Coordinates of C-alpha atoms in Angstrom, one line a residue:
X10 CA 19.6 -3.7 -18.5
X11 CA 17.9 -6.7 -16.7
X12 CA 20.9 -8.8 -17.6
X13 CA 23.4 -6.4 -16.1
X14 CA 21.3 -5.9 -13.0
X15 CA 20.9 -9.6 -12.4
X16 CA 24.6 -10.3 -12.9
X17 CA 25.6 -7.4 -10.6
X18 CA 23.1 -8.6 -7.9
X19 CA 24.5 -12.1 -8.0
X20 CA 28.1 -10.9 -7.9
X21 CA 27.2 -8.8 -4.9
X22 CA 25.6 -11.8 -3.2
X23 CA 28.7 -13.9 -3.7
X24 CA 30.9 -11.1 -2.2
X25 CA 28.5 -10.8 0.7
X26 CA 28.4 -14.5 1.2
X27 CA 32.2 -14.9 1.3
X28 CA 32.6 -11.6 3.2
X29 CA 30.9 -13.1 6.3
X30 CA 33.3 -13.0 9.3
X31 CA 35.3 -16.2 9.7
X32 CA 34.9 -17.3 6.2
X33 CA 38.2 -17.9 4.4
X34 CA 38.1 -18.7 0.7
X35 CA 40.8 -19.2 -1.9
X36 CA 41.1 -17.2 -5.1
X37 CA 40.2 -20.2 -7.2
X38 CA 36.9 -20.9 -5.3
X39 CA 36.0 -17.2 -5.3
X40 CA 36.7 -17.0 -9.1
X41 CA 34.5 -20.1 -9.7
X42 CA 31.6 -18.6 -7.7
X43 CA 32.0 -15.1 -9.3
X44 CA 31.9 -16.8 -12.8
X45 CA 28.8 -18.8 -11.8
X46 CA 27.2 -15.6 -10.5
X47 CA 27.8 -13.7 -13.8
X48 CA 26.6 -16.6 -15.9
X49 CA 23.6 -17.2 -13.7
X50 CA 22.8 -13.5 -13.6
X51 CA 22.9 -13.3 -17.4
X52 CA 20.7 -16.3 -17.8
X53 CA 18.2 -15.2 -15.1
X54 CA 18.1 -11.7 -16.4
X55 CA 17.3 -13.0 -19.9
X56 CA 14.6 -15.4 -18.5
X57 CA 13.0 -12.8 -16.3
X58 CA 12.8 -10.3 -19.1
X59 CA 10.8 -12.7 -21.3
X60 CA 8.2 -14.0 -18.8
X61 CA 5.0 -12.3 -17.7
X62 CA 5.2 -9.8 -14.9
X63 CA 3.5 -11.9 -12.1
X64 CA 5.6 -15.0 -12.9
X65 CA 8.8 -13.0 -13.1
X66 CA 8.1 -11.3 -9.7
X67 CA 7.3 -14.7 -8.1
X68 CA 10.4 -16.2 -9.7
X69 CA 12.6 -13.6 -8.2
X70 CA 11.0 -13.9 -4.8
X71 CA 11.1 -17.7 -5.0
X72 CA 14.9 -17.6 -5.6
X73 CA 15.4 -15.2 -2.7
X74 CA 13.3 -17.4 -0.3
X75 CA 14.9 -20.6 -1.6
X76 CA 18.5 -19.3 -1.2
X77 CA 17.8 -18.0 2.3
X78 CA 16.2 -21.4 3.3
X79 CA 19.1 -23.4 1.8
X80 CA 21.7 -21.2 3.5
X81 CA 19.8 -21.3 6.8
X82 CA 19.9 -25.1 6.8
X83 CA 23.7 -25.2 6.1
X84 CA 24.6 -22.2 8.3
X85 CA 22.0 -22.0 11.1
X86 CA 24.1 -19.3 13.0
X87 CA 23.4 -16.9 10.1
X88 CA 19.6 -17.2 10.2
X89 CA 19.1 -13.7 11.8
X90 CA 21.2 -12.1 9.1
X91 CA 19.5 -14.1 6.4
X92 CA 16.1 -13.3 7.6
X93 CA 16.9 -9.6 7.7
X94 CA 18.4 -9.7 4.2
X95 CA 15.4 -11.6 2.9
X96 CA 12.9 -9.1 4.3
X97 CA 14.8 -6.2 2.9
X98 CA 15.2 -7.9 -0.5
X99 CA 11.5 -8.8 -0.7
X100 CA 10.5 -5.3 0.2
X101 CA 12.8 -4.0 -2.5
X102 CA 11.3 -6.5 -5.0
X103 CA 7.8 -5.5 -4.0
X104 CA 8.7 -1.8 -4.4
X105 CA 10.1 -2.4 -7.8
X106 CA 7.2 -4.6 -8.9
X107 CA 4.3 -2.6 -7.6
X108 CA 1.4 -2.8 -8.1
X109 CA 1.7 -6.5 -7.3
X110 CA -0.4 -8.8 -9.3
X111 CA -2.6 -11.3 -7.2
X112 CA -1.3 -14.2 -9.3
X113 CA 2.2 -13.6 -8.0
X114 CA 1.2 -15.4 -4.7
X115 CA -0.2 -18.3 -6.7
X116 CA 3.1 -18.8 -8.5
X117 CA 5.3 -18.4 -5.4
X118 CA 5.3 -22.0 -4.1
X119 CA 6.3 -23.4 -7.5
X120 CA 8.9 -20.8 -8.1
X121 CA 10.4 -21.3 -4.6
X122 CA 10.7 -25.1 -5.3
X123 CA 12.3 -24.5 -8.7
X124 CA 14.5 -21.8 -7.1
X125 CA 15.7 -24.2 -4.5
X126 CA 16.9 -26.6 -7.3
X127 CA 18.6 -23.7 -9.1
X128 CA 20.4 -22.4 -6.0
X129 CA 21.5 -25.9 -5.0
X130 CA 22.9 -26.6 -8.5
X131 CA 26.2 -24.6 -8.1
X132 CA 27.0 -26.5 -4.9
X133 CA 26.5 -29.8 -6.8
X134 CA 28.7 -28.4 -9.7
X135 CA 31.4 -27.4 -7.2
X136 CA 31.3 -30.9 -5.7
X137 CA 31.7 -32.4 -9.2
X138 CA 34.7 -30.1 -10.0
X139 CA 36.6 -31.0 -6.8

């Protein structure tokens, strides 16, 4: 079930990303990102399922924070929307993970740094494919 939820969440994120007003994308690029979302979702779902609860929660939060930060740097006009989405997503993650383990906060800086590398990887892959 974690695999399905992760893949669906990332597919929804791709659709939301490219659904932003004024963003035009070709079918090939959308297909590439949807494929990466499904593959990434399956991989992350499997990984999160196998790691301890505090680390899994920190990893999910770290990915959310890292992606919002990366996007905010590239699209500063979207920062209000990104901040709102980030707060809502973190509240949903907290609700799902409660009670929160104190070690989750200890893992968060590391998982955010690793998350930034992971969320930047598809951009690098896309540049290599072009």
